[in-house]
Structure formats: C-alpha cells, structure tokens
Short mmCIF file of C-alpha atoms and ligand atoms in Angstrom, two decimals:
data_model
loop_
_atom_site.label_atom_id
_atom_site.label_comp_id
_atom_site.label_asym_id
_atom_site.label_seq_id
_atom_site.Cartn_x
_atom_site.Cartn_y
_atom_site.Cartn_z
CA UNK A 1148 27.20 13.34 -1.85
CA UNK A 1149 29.39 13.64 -4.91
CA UNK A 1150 30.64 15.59 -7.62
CA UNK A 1151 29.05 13.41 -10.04
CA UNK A 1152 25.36 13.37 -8.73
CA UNK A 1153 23.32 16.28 -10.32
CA UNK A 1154 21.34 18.90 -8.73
CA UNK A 1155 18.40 17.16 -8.93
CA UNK A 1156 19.60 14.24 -7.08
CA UNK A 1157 21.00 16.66 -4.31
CA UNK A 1158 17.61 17.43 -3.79
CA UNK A 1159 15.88 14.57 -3.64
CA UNK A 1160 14.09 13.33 -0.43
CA UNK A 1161 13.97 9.54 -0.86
CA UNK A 1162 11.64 6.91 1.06
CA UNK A 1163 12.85 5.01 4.02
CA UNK A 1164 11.31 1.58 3.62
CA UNK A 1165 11.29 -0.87 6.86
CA UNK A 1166 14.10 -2.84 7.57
CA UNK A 1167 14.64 -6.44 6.23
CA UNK A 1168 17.08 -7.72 9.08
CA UNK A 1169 19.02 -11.09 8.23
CA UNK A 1170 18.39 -12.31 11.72
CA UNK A 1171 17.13 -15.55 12.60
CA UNK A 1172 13.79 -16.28 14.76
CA UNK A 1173 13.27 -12.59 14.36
CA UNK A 1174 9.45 -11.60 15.11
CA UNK A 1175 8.60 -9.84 12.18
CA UNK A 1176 5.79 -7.05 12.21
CA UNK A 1177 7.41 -4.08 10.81
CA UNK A 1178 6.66 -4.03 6.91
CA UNK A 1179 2.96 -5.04 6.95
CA UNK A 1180 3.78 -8.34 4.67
CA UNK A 1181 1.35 -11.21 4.97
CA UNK A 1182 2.41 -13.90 7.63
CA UNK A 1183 1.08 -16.76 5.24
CA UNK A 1184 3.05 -18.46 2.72
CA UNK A 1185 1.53 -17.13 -1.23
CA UNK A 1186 -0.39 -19.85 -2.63
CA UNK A 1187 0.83 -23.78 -3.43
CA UNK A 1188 -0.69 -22.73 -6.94
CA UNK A 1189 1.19 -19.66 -7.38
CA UNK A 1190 4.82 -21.48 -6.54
CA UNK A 1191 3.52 -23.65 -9.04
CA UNK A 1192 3.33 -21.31 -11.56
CA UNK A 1193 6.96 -20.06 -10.93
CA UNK A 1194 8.68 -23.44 -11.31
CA UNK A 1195 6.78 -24.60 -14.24
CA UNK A 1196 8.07 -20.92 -15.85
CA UNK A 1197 11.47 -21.25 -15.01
CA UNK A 1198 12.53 -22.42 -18.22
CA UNK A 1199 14.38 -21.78 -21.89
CA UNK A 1200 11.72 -19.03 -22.70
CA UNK A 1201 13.29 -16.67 -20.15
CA UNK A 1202 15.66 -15.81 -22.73
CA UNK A 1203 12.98 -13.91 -24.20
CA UNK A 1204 11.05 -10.45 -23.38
CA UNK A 1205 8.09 -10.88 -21.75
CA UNK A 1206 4.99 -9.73 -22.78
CA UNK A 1207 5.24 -5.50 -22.94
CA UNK A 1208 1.81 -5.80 -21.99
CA UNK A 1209 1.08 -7.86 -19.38
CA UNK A 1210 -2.08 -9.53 -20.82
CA UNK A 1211 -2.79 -12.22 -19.25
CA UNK A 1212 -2.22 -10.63 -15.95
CA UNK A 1213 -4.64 -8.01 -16.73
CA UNK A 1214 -7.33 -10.40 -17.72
CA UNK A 1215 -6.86 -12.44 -14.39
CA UNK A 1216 -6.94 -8.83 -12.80
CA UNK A 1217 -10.14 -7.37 -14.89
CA UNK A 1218 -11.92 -10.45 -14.47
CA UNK A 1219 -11.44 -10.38 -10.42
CA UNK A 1220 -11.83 -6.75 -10.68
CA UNK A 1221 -15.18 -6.98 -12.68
CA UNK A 1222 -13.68 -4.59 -14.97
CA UNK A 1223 -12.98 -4.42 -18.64
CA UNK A 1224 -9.40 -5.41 -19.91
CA UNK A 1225 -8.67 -1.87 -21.19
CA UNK A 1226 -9.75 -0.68 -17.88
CA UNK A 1227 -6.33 -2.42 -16.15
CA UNK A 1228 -2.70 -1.30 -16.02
CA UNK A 1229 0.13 -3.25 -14.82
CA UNK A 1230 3.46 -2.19 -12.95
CA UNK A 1231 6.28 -3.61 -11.49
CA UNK A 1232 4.24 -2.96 -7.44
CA UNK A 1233 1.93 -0.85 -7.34
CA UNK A 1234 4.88 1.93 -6.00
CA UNK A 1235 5.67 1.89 -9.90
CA UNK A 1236 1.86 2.36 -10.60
CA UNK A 1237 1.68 5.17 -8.69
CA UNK A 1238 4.86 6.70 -9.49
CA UNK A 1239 3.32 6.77 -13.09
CA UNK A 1240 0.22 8.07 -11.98
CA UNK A 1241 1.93 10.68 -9.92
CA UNK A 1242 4.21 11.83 -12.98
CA UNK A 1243 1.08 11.25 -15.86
CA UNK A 1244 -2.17 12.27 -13.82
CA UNK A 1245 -1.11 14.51 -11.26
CA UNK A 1246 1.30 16.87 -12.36
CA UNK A 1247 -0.52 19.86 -13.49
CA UNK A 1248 -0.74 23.15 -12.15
CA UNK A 1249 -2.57 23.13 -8.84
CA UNK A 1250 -1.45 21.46 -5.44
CA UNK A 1251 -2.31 17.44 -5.15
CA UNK A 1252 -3.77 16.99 -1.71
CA UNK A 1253 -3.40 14.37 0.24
CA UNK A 1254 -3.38 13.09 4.28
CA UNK A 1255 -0.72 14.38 6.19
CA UNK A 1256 -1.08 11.38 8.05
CA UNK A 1257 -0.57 9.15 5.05
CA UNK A 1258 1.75 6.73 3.36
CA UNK A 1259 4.93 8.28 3.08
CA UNK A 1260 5.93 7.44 -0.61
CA UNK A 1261 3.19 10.61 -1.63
CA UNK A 1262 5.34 13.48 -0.44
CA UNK A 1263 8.41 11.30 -2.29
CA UNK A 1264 6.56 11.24 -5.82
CA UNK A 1265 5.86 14.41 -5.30
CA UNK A 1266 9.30 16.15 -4.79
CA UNK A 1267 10.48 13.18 -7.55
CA UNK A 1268 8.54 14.72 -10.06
CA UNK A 1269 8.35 18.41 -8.92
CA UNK A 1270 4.46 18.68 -7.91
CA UNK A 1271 3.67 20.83 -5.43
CA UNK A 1272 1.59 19.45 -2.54
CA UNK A 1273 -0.76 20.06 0.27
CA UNK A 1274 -1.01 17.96 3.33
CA UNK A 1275 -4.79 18.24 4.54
CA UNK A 1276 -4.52 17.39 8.31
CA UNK A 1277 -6.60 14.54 9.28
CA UNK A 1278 -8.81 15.12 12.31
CA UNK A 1279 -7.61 14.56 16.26
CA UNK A 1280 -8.79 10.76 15.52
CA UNK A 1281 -6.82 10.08 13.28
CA UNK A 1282 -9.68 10.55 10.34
CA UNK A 1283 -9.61 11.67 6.98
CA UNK A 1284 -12.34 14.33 6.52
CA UNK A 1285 -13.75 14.51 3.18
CA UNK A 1286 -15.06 17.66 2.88
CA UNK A 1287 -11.74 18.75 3.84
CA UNK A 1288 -11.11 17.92 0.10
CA UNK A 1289 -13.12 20.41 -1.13
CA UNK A 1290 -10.82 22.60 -2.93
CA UNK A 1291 -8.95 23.88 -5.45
CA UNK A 1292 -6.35 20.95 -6.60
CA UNK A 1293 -4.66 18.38 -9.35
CA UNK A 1294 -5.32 15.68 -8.05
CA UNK A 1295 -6.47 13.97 -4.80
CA UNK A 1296 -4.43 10.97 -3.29
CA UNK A 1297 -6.12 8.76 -0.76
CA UNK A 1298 -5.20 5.45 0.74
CA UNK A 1299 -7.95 3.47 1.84
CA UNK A 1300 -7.86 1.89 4.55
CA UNK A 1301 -5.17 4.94 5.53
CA UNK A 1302 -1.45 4.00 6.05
CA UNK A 1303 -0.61 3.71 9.09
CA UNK A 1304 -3.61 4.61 10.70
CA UNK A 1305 -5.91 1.31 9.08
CA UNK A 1306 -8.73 3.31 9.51
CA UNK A 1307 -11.15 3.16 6.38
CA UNK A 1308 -13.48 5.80 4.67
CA UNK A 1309 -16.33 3.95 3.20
CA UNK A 1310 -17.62 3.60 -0.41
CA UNK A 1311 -20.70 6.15 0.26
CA UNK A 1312 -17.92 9.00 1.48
CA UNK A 1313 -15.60 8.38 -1.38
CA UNK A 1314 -18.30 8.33 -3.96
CA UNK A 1315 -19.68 12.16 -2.88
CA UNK A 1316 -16.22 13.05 -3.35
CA UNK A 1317 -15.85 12.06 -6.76
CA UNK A 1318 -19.23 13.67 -7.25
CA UNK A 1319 -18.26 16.93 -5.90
CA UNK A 1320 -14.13 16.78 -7.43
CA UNK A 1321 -15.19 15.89 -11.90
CA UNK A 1322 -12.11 17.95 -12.72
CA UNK A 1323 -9.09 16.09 -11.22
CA UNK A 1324 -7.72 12.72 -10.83
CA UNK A 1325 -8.93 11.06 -7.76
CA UNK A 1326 -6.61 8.32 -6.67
CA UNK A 1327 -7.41 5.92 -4.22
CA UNK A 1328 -4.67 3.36 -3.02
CA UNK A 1329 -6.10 -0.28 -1.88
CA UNK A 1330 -3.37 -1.68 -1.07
CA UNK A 1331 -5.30 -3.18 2.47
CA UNK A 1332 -8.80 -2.80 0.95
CA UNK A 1333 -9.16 -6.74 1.14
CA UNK A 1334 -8.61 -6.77 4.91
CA UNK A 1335 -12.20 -5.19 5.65
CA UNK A 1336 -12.46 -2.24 3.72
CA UNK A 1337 -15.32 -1.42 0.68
CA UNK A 1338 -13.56 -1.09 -2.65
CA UNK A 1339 -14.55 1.80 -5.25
CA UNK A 1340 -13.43 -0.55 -8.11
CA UNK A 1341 -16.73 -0.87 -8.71
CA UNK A 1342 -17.29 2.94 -9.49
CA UNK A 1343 -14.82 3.10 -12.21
CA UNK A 1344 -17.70 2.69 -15.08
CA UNK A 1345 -19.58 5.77 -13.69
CA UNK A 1346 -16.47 8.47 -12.83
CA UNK A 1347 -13.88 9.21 -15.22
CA UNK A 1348 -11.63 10.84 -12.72
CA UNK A 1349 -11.10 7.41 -10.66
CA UNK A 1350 -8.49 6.12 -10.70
CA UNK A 1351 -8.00 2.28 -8.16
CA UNK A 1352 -4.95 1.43 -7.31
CA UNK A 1353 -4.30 -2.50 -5.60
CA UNK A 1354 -1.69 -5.04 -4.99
CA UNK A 1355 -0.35 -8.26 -5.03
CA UNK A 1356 1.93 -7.66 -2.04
CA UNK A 1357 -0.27 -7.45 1.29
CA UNK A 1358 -3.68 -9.85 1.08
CA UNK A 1359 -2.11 -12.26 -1.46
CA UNK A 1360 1.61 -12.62 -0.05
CA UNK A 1361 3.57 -11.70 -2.99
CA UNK A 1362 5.48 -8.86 -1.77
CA UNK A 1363 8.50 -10.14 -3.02
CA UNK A 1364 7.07 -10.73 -6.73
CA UNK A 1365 6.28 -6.87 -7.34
CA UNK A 1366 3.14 -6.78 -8.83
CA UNK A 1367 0.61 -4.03 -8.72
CA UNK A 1368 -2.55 -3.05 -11.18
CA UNK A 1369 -4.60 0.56 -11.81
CA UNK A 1370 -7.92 0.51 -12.17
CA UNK A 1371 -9.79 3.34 -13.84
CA UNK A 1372 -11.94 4.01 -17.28
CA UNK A 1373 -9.19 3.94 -20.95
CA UNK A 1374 -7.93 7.64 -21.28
CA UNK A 1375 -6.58 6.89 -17.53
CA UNK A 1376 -5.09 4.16 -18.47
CA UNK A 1377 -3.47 4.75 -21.58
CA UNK A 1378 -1.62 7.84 -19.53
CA UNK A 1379 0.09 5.29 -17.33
CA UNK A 1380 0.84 3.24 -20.86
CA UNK A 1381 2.38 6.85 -21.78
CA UNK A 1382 4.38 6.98 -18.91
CA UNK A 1383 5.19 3.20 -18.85
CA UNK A 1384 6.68 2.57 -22.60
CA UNK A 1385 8.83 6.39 -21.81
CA UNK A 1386 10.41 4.55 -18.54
CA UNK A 1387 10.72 0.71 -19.32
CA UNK A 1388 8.57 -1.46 -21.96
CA UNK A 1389 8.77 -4.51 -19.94
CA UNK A 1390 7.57 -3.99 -15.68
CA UNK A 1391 6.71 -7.50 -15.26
CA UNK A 1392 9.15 -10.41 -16.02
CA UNK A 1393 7.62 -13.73 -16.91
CA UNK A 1394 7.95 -15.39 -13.58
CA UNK A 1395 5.97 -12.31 -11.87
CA UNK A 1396 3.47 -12.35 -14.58
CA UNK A 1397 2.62 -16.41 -14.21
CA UNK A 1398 2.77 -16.29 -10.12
CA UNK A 1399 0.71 -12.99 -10.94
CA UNK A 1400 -2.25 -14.86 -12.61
CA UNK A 1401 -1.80 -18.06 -10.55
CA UNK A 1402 -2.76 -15.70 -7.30
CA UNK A 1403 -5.70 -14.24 -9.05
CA UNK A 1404 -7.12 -17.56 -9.79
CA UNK A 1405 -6.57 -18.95 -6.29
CA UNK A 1406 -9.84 -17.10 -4.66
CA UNK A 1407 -10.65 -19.81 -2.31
CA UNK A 1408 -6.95 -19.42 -1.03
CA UNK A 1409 -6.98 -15.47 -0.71
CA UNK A 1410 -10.29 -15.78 1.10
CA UNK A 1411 -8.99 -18.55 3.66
CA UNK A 1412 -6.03 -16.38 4.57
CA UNK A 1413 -7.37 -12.90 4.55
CA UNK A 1414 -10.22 -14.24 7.18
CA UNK A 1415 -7.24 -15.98 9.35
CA UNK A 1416 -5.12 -12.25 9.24
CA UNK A 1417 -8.58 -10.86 10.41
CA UNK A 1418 -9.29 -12.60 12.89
CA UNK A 1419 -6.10 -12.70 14.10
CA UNK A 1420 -6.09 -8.99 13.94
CA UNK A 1421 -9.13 -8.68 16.02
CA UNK A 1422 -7.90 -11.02 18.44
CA UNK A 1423 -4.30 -8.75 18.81
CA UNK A 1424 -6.68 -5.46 19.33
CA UNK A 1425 -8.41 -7.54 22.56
CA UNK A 1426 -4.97 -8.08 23.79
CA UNK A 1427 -3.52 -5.01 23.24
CA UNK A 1428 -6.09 -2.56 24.69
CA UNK A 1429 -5.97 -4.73 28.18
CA UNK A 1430 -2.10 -4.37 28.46
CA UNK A 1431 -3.25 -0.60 28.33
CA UNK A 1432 -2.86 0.63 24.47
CA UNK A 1433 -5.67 2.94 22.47
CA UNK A 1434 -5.77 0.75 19.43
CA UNK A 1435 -7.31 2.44 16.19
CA UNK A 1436 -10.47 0.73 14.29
CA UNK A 1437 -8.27 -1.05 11.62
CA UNK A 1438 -9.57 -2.38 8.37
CA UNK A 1439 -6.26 -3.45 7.04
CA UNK A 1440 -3.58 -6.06 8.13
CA UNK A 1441 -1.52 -3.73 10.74
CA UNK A 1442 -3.14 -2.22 14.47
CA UNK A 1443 -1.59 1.42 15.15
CA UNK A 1444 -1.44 1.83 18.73
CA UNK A 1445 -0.35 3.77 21.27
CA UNK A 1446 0.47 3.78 25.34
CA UNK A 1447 -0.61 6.23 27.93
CA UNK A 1448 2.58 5.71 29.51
CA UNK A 1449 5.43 4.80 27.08
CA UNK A 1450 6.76 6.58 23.76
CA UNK A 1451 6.50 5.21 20.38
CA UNK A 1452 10.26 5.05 20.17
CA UNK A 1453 10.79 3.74 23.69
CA UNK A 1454 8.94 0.63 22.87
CA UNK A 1455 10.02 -0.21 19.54
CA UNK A 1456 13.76 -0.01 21.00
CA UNK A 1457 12.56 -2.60 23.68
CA UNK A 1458 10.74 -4.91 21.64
CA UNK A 1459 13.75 -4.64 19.25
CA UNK A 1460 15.73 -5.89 22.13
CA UNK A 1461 13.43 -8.78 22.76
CA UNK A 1462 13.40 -9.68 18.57
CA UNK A 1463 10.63 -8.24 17.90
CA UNK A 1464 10.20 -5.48 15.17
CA UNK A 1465 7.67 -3.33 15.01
CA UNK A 1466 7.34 0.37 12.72
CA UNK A 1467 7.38 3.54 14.73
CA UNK A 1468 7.53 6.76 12.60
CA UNK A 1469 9.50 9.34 14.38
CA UNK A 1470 6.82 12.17 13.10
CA UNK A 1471 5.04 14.44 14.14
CA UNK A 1472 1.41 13.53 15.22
CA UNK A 1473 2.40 9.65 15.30
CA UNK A 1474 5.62 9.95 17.33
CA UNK A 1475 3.43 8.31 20.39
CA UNK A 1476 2.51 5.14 18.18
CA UNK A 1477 3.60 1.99 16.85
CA UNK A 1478 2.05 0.17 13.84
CA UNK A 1479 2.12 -3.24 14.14
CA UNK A 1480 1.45 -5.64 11.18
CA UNK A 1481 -0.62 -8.60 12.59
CA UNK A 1482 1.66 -12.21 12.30
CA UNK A 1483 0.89 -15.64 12.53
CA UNK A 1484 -1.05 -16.43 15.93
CA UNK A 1485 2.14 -17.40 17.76
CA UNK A 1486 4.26 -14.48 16.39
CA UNK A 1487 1.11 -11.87 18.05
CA UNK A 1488 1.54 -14.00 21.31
CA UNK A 1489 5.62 -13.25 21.30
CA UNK A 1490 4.65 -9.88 20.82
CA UNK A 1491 1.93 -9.45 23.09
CA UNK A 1492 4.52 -11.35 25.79
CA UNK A 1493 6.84 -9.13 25.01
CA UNK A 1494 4.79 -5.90 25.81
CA UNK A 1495 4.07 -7.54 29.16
CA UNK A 1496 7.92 -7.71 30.26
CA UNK A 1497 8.37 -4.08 28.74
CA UNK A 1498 5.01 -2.64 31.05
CA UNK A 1499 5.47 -5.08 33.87
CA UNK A 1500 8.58 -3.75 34.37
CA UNK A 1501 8.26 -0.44 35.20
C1 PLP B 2448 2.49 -1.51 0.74
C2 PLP B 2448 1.85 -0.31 0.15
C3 PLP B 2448 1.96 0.00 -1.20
C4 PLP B 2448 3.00 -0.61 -2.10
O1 PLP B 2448 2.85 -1.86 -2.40
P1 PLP B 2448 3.76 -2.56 -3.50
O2 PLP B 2448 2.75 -3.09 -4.44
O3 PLP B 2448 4.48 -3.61 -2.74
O4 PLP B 2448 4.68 -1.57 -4.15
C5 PLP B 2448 1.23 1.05 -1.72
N1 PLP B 2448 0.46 1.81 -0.93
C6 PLP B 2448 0.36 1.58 0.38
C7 PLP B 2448 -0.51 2.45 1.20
C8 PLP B 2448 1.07 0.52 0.97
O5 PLP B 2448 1.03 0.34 2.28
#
C-alpha cells in the first residue's frame, strides 16, 4: 500500500502464478510447463536472430508468425492475432469482446486469471458452478450474458467438453462472444478451430507455452473470423504496437514448423500421463479423466494442503489451490518419466507413513 498507488490499484485482485523456486534437483510439477526441451529447430532460430537487427522494432504485426499459425491452424491469415502469451490475448479479448453490459459467465472451477480480467477491466461476472464431477454443463450456459469464457480441457480439472457440446452452444449463444481457451487442447482434447468459418461469435484461443515448450518465449495466438480480430488489433496498437520481439517471433515460427517434433513429445507427455493416473489411483487417489498435460487428484485420507507441504519437504512441487471445492486436491503437471517416479515415491513415504 501507498500514497502514491491510485484507487484503482487499491482494488485490484491480482493473479498468484506458481512458484519458480531457484532450487536445485527440485521435482518440478507445479506450473503445468512441458518436461521436454522446445525444439533443436526452434533454439536454432533464436541464435541465428540474435544479431545487429535487434536494434530495430520488430514487426507490429507479427506476420510471419501468423502465417506459420494460420497455416497450422487451417485458417486464413486475417483470421489470427498475436500477443505477447496468450494471458495478453485474453486480456485483450476480455477488455475488447467482453465488456458490455451483461455478466460474462464462466466455470467457477476455472483458470483463475478470468475473475482477474474481470475485476482489471471492471466486468461484472458470473461463476456457473460446474457439476459434483467436476463438469462443465453446457446448458448451464443458457442465459442471459456478454460473453462466455471456457477453457477446454478445464484448468485444473483437465477434463474436456467435446467439439459436438461446444458447437450446440455456439448454436444456441449468436449474440455474444464465445471464448474458448486451448491452451491443453493438444494433449487429447478436440479443437473448435475448425468452426471459426461457420460462427462469428468464436473466438480460439492457443499457446506456445504448454504442448510446444516455449513457456518462457511468451507467445500466444486468437483464432476467430476478421471483425474479432481486428478488436484485439484495437486493443493491441491502444496498449503496445510491438507484443512479440524478434527472437519470440523466429523461435515462434520455428515451433510451428517442427510438427514431427510437437507430435513426438505431446504422445511421450501422454503416455506418460496415463501411466501417472495407473500409479496414482493404486496408492489410493480419485484421479480426474484428463485431456491435458496435468492429473488433478485427490486422497480419501489426506488434505490437498497436507500433501503438497510433504511433497514440498521431499522436493517435490506440486499446485494445490486453497479454494473452495478443490481444497481436497492437488494438480499435478505430468514430468519426465523419472520425475513421475520421484513423485509417485514420494507419495508412498507420505501414505506409508501414517
Ligand atoms: C497456461 C495457461 C494459459 C496461459 O498461457 P500463456 O500463453 O503462457 O500466457 C492460458 N489459459 C490457461 C487455461 C492456461 O492454463
């Protein structure tokens, strides 16, 4: 607090990210980033850009990235919009598409960053409960709103709606922006990019950071048909002209290009995924059917925050959200084989020892 902030910033309610511990042989599973290295091609890319044209802008536009992105998309260049993550994308599409007079809805068992945008730019909000499974009902979504906000698969749950149950909600909501987030889509889940030529209102939102390993580069895309778009442009050249540097834009198009790469890793975080939720439900956990790169799981006999304290003891980290509905569970991002079986070791010590 200080004198100098103003009102507004008084009020805020920011989001709480997952820690990034300096600590060596740490077991890492608490921020859902890719165990794998990013591709040979897209480190590459960076070096061979690291030179004397860095003390230019870089493109305002991000063309070539959104070429890469609309060809992998199988979408049409004006149908792309690039951001700095795709937290920047939907910040914009929060402030541009969203804000209108009605309530957005989304999960209340959702990613956290929604409710953040929201009191950021002063939208009003409902949280539509998801069912006692965890489950987002769609014709729960059948309402009055401005806009609809959906992550698919859901954070933190990883449970996915498919393309069928998404598409009768855009058929039964023409009058508001419907938003759904991909980030995890590539770990099992049935993308809607493919609906963006028939629904205006659609509006995809993916990532670099989870299936392709570039978390640390900060890129993100939107998907959805021109009048969408050019909002976000709005929004974009009133905030900063210039999201993506030149390094994030060539490691950007290098991991679009690497398909046979992407598709070699994603299987391996699959399998390995499927694997951890065999493991996990004999030492005793419910595991939830998870289509994205993290299990959320819970134990008949130990709290959420109980367990995360004694895995952090044993250097492992895990995400437990101290809220209510989840308090009981921890999401765990799936690692490389030998960082589930420190994990999965670990939760042995903490149950054997009752
Ligand atoms: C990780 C994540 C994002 C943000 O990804 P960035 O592109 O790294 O900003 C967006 N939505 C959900 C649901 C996520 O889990």
């Amino acid at each position: 607090m200080s004198k100098y902030w103003s009102d507004f910033v008084h009020q805020l309610v920011p989001y709480v990210p997952g820690e990034q511990p300096k600590i060596d042989n740490l077991v890492k599973l608490n921020t859902n980033e890719n165990p794998y290295a990013p591709s040979p091609k897209v480190l590459e890319a960076l070096r061979a850009e690291a030179n004397e044209a860095l003390r230019r802008y870089p493109d305002p536009t991000s063309s070539r990235v959104a070429e890469a992105a609309a060809r992998w998309a199988g979408v049409e260049r004006e149908q792309v919009f690039v951001g700095n993550g795709s937290d920047e994308v939907l910040a914009h599409a929060f402030h541009g598409l969203l804000k209108h007079d009605k309530p957005v809805l989304f999960p209340d068992i959702s990613y956290s960053f929604y409710p953040v945008y929201a009191g950021l730019y002063q939208l009003a909000f409902q949280a539509v409960p998801v069912n006692a499974r965890l489950e987002i009902q769609i014709d729960d979504y059948a309402r009055d709103n401005g806009g609809i906000v959906l992550a698919n698969p859901n954070a933190p749950t990883g449970i996915a709606l498919s393309r069928a149950e998404i598409e009768r909600l855009l058929q039964r909501n023409p009058d508001s922006v419907v938003l759904i987030d991909e980030a995890y889509v590539d770990f099992g889940a049935e993308s809607v990019v493919g609906l963006v030529a028939r629904y205006p209102q659609l509006l995809v939102v993916q990532t670099l950071s989870k299936a392709r390993s570039l978390a640390g580069l900060r890129v993100g895309f939107a998907f959805g048909q021109r009048p969408l778009i050019e909002a976000l442009t709005r929004v974009k050249d009133s905030f900063n002209s210039y999201p993506l540097d030149r390094l994030a834009s060539a490691g950007a198009v290098a991991a679009l290009e690497d398909v046979p790469y992407f598709e070699d890793t994603r299987a391996r975080v699959i399998a390995s995924r499927e694997a951890l939720r065999g493991q996990l439900t004999q030492l005793g956990f419910s595991v939830l059917p998870s289509q994205a790169n993290f299990l959320f799981a819970r134990h008949p006999s130990f709290g959420g925050a109980a367990l995360a304290q004694a895995l952090r003891e044993r250097a492992v980290l895990v995400r437990h959200f101290r809220a209510p509905r989840i308090d009981e569970y921890l999401r765990i991002t799936v690692g490389l084989p030998e960082e589930n079986a420190a994990l999965v070791k670990a939760l042995g010590e903490i149950l054997g020892a009752r």
